[in-house]
Amino acid sequence: MKTKWGGSSPQRRTIRLNLELAKKDIECLDYIILHELAHFIVANHSERFTALLDRHMPKLAACKKAPQ
Ligand SMILES: [Zn+2]
């Protein structure tokens, strides 16, 4: 996992996280975990998905940019 902060597989009930997250603020880690958990409810990045994230955590632009 070199190009994403994380990934989720609702079918397998797993979430994988990029170890580079250890270098980020705890708020970023919270955001990424929330993002991956939200995929257990909404599979894509639709408006419903965005609304779900916004409802539980304000947008953190610095956390959204994945490592290259
Ligand atoms: Zn996603």
Tab-separated table of N, CA, C and O in Angstrom, residues 19-66:
chain	number	residue	atom	x	y	z
A	19	LEU	N	1.121	2.800	6.826
A	19	LEU	CA	1.944	3.068	8.004
A	19	LEU	C	2.466	4.503	8.042
A	19	LEU	O	2.843	5.001	9.107
A	20	GLU	N	2.463	5.183	6.898
A	20	GLU	CA	2.878	6.590	6.860
A	20	GLU	C	1.945	7.467	7.701
A	20	GLU	O	2.295	8.588	8.053
A	21	LEU	N	0.741	6.958	8.010
A	21	LEU	CA	-0.201	7.711	8.843
A	21	LEU	C	0.370	7.978	10.234
A	21	LEU	O	-0.027	8.937	10.890
A	22	ALA	N	1.306	7.154	10.673
A	22	ALA	CA	1.915	7.340	11.994
A	22	ALA	C	2.644	8.681	12.089
A	22	ALA	O	2.850	9.199	13.179
A	23	LYS	N	2.984	9.257	10.937
A	23	LYS	CA	3.696	10.543	10.913
A	23	LYS	C	2.737	11.725	10.877
A	23	LYS	O	3.181	12.872	10.940
A	24	LYS	N	1.445	11.457	10.760
A	24	LYS	CA	0.445	12.519	10.642
A	24	LYS	C	-0.196	12.833	11.990
A	24	LYS	O	-0.055	12.093	12.961
A	25	ASP	N	-0.929	13.947	12.009
A	25	ASP	CA	-1.667	14.325	13.212
A	25	ASP	C	-2.746	13.283	13.506
A	25	ASP	O	-3.269	12.643	12.612
A	26	ILE	N	-3.088	13.168	14.791
A	26	ILE	CA	-4.104	12.197	15.197
A	26	ILE	C	-5.446	12.477	14.516
A	26	ILE	O	-6.199	11.555	14.225
A	27	GLU	N	-5.723	13.759	14.227
A	27	GLU	CA	-6.970	14.096	13.546
A	27	GLU	C	-7.014	13.468	12.154
A	27	GLU	O	-8.070	13.061	11.687
A	28	CYS	N	-5.858	13.407	11.503
A	28	CYS	CA	-5.799	12.794	10.174
A	28	CYS	C	-6.082	11.297	10.279
A	28	CYS	O	-6.802	10.739	9.447
A	29	LEU	N	-5.522	10.667	11.276
A	29	LEU	CA	-5.767	9.238	11.469
A	29	LEU	C	-7.251	8.996	11.734
A	29	LEU	O	-7.849	8.077	11.155
A	30	ASP	N	-7.844	9.839	12.583
A	30	ASP	CA	-9.283	9.723	12.852
A	30	ASP	C	-10.084	9.859	11.560
A	30	ASP	O	-11.038	9.111	11.321
A	31	TYR	N	-9.692	10.836	10.734
A	31	TYR	CA	-10.423	11.080	9.487
A	31	TYR	C	-10.312	9.863	8.555
A	31	TYR	O	-11.303	9.430	7.972
A	32	ILE	N	-9.123	9.320	8.419
A	32	ILE	CA	-8.930	8.180	7.511
A	32	ILE	C	-9.711	6.969	8.017
A	32	ILE	O	-10.352	6.264	7.234
A	33	ILE	N	-9.689	6.724	9.309
A	33	ILE	CA	-10.440	5.591	9.855
A	33	ILE	C	-11.933	5.800	9.647
A	33	ILE	O	-12.652	4.870	9.240
A	34	LEU	N	-12.407	7.030	9.891
A	34	LEU	CA	-13.822	7.329	9.636
A	34	LEU	C	-14.157	7.112	8.168
A	34	LEU	O	-15.193	6.518	7.837
A	35	HIS	N	-13.277	7.565	7.281
A	35	HIS	CA	-13.476	7.392	5.839
A	35	HIS	C	-13.626	5.908	5.495
A	35	HIS	O	-14.566	5.512	4.804
A	36	GLU	N	-12.716	5.107	5.988
A	36	GLU	CA	-12.759	3.671	5.675
A	36	GLU	C	-13.971	3.000	6.313
A	36	GLU	O	-14.595	2.135	5.697
A	37	LEU	N	-14.321	3.380	7.517
A	37	LEU	CA	-15.523	2.824	8.151
A	37	LEU	C	-16.777	3.212	7.374
A	37	LEU	O	-17.702	2.398	7.231
A	38	ALA	N	-16.812	4.441	6.865
A	38	ALA	CA	-17.979	4.897	6.097
A	38	ALA	C	-18.186	4.049	4.852
A	38	ALA	O	-19.315	3.891	4.381
A	39	HIS	N	-17.101	3.483	4.315
A	39	HIS	CA	-17.237	2.608	3.148
A	39	HIS	C	-17.970	1.306	3.486
A	39	HIS	O	-18.405	0.603	2.584
A	40	PHE	N	-18.111	0.998	4.760
A	40	PHE	CA	-18.919	-0.162	5.138
A	40	PHE	C	-20.403	0.149	4.952
A	40	PHE	O	-21.224	-0.751	4.873
A	41	ILE	N	-20.727	1.449	4.878
A	41	ILE	CA	-22.114	1.886	4.702
A	41	ILE	C	-22.369	2.311	3.260
A	41	ILE	O	-23.389	1.958	2.670
A	42	VAL	N	-21.436	3.087	2.694
A	42	VAL	CA	-21.546	3.579	1.312
A	42	VAL	C	-20.258	3.198	0.583
A	42	VAL	O	-19.173	3.621	0.971
A	43	ALA	N	-20.376	2.403	-0.469
A	43	ALA	CA	-19.200	1.860	-1.146
A	43	ALA	C	-18.418	2.893	-1.950
A	43	ALA	O	-17.205	2.781	-2.096
A	44	ASN	N	-19.095	3.896	-2.484
A	44	ASN	CA	-18.420	4.857	-3.368
A	44	ASN	C	-18.222	6.199	-2.654
A	44	ASN	O	-18.463	6.319	-1.452
A	45	HIS	N	-17.757	7.203	-3.416
A	45	HIS	CA	-17.532	8.538	-2.864
A	45	HIS	C	-18.644	9.490	-3.303
A	45	HIS	O	-18.390	10.617	-3.698
A	46	SER	N	-19.845	9.051	-3.211
A	46	SER	CA	-21.016	9.824	-3.629
A	46	SER	C	-21.327	10.946	-2.636
A	46	SER	O	-20.667	11.076	-1.595
A	47	GLU	N	-22.345	11.731	-2.964
A	47	GLU	CA	-22.778	12.797	-2.054
A	47	GLU	C	-23.219	12.205	-0.719
A	47	GLU	O	-23.006	12.812	0.330
A	48	ARG	N	-23.850	11.053	-0.765
A	48	ARG	CA	-24.284	10.393	0.478
A	48	ARG	C	-23.082	10.066	1.360
A	48	ARG	O	-23.119	10.240	2.579
A	49	PHE	N	-22.007	9.605	0.720
A	49	PHE	CA	-20.776	9.286	1.446
A	49	PHE	C	-20.193	10.556	2.077
A	49	PHE	O	-19.852	10.585	3.259
A	50	THR	N	-20.086	11.613	1.270
A	50	THR	CA	-19.541	12.880	1.757
A	50	THR	C	-20.390	13.431	2.900
A	50	THR	O	-19.852	13.920	3.906
A	51	ALA	N	-21.698	13.340	2.760
A	51	ALA	CA	-22.593	13.829	3.823
A	51	ALA	C	-22.390	13.032	5.106
A	51	ALA	O	-22.430	13.595	6.207
A	52	LEU	N	-22.170	11.746	4.970
A	52	LEU	CA	-21.924	10.902	6.137
A	52	LEU	C	-20.660	11.337	6.869
A	52	LEU	O	-20.638	11.477	8.102
A	53	LEU	N	-19.586	11.598	6.112
A	53	LEU	CA	-18.333	12.057	6.732
A	53	LEU	C	-18.513	13.427	7.366
A	53	LEU	O	-18.059	13.659	8.491
A	54	ASP	N	-19.164	14.331	6.634
A	54	ASP	CA	-19.356	15.692	7.142
A	54	ASP	C	-20.176	15.698	8.425
A	54	ASP	O	-19.974	16.543	9.298
A	55	ARG	N	-21.091	14.769	8.520
A	55	ARG	CA	-21.949	14.704	9.702
A	55	ARG	C	-21.138	14.319	10.939
A	55	ARG	O	-21.399	14.772	12.046
A	56	HIS	N	-20.125	13.483	10.741
A	56	HIS	CA	-19.375	12.968	11.886
A	56	HIS	C	-18.043	13.660	12.132
A	56	HIS	O	-17.474	13.541	13.214
A	57	MET	N	-17.534	14.365	11.102
A	57	MET	CA	-16.237	15.022	11.283
A	57	MET	C	-16.096	16.120	10.235
A	57	MET	O	-16.314	15.884	9.062
A	58	PRO	N	-15.694	17.301	10.650
A	58	PRO	CA	-15.497	18.365	9.660
A	58	PRO	C	-14.416	17.973	8.656
A	58	PRO	O	-13.537	17.169	8.965
A	59	LYS	N	-14.512	18.554	7.489
A	59	LYS	CA	-13.516	18.253	6.456
A	59	LYS	C	-12.137	18.723	6.895
A	59	LYS	O	-11.966	19.812	7.399
A	60	LEU	N	-11.164	17.888	6.676
A	60	LEU	CA	-9.778	18.228	6.977
A	60	LEU	C	-8.990	18.081	5.682
A	60	LEU	O	-8.516	17.009	5.363
A	61	ALA	N	-8.842	19.171	4.961
A	61	ALA	CA	-8.204	19.128	3.645
A	61	ALA	C	-6.811	18.529	3.698
A	61	ALA	O	-6.413	17.775	2.817
A	62	ALA	N	-6.063	18.834	4.746
A	62	ALA	CA	-4.691	18.335	4.833
A	62	ALA	C	-4.635	16.821	4.940
A	62	ALA	O	-3.653	16.191	4.572
A	63	CYS	N	-5.695	16.217	5.420
A	63	CYS	CA	-5.731	14.777	5.597
A	63	CYS	C	-6.205	14.060	4.342
A	63	CYS	O	-6.048	12.855	4.224
A	64	LYS	N	-6.808	14.793	3.435
A	64	LYS	CA	-7.389	14.140	2.264
A	64	LYS	C	-6.367	13.800	1.200
A	64	LYS	O	-6.594	12.923	0.384
A	65	LYS	N	-5.242	14.512	1.190
A	65	LYS	CA	-4.257	14.274	0.145
A	65	LYS	C	-3.440	13.032	0.470
A	65	LYS	O	-2.725	12.985	1.465
A	66	ALA	N	-3.553	12.031	-0.382
A	66	ALA	CA	-2.842	10.771	-0.179
A	66	ALA	C	-1.377	10.946	-0.561
A	66	ALA	O	-1.042	11.787	-1.386
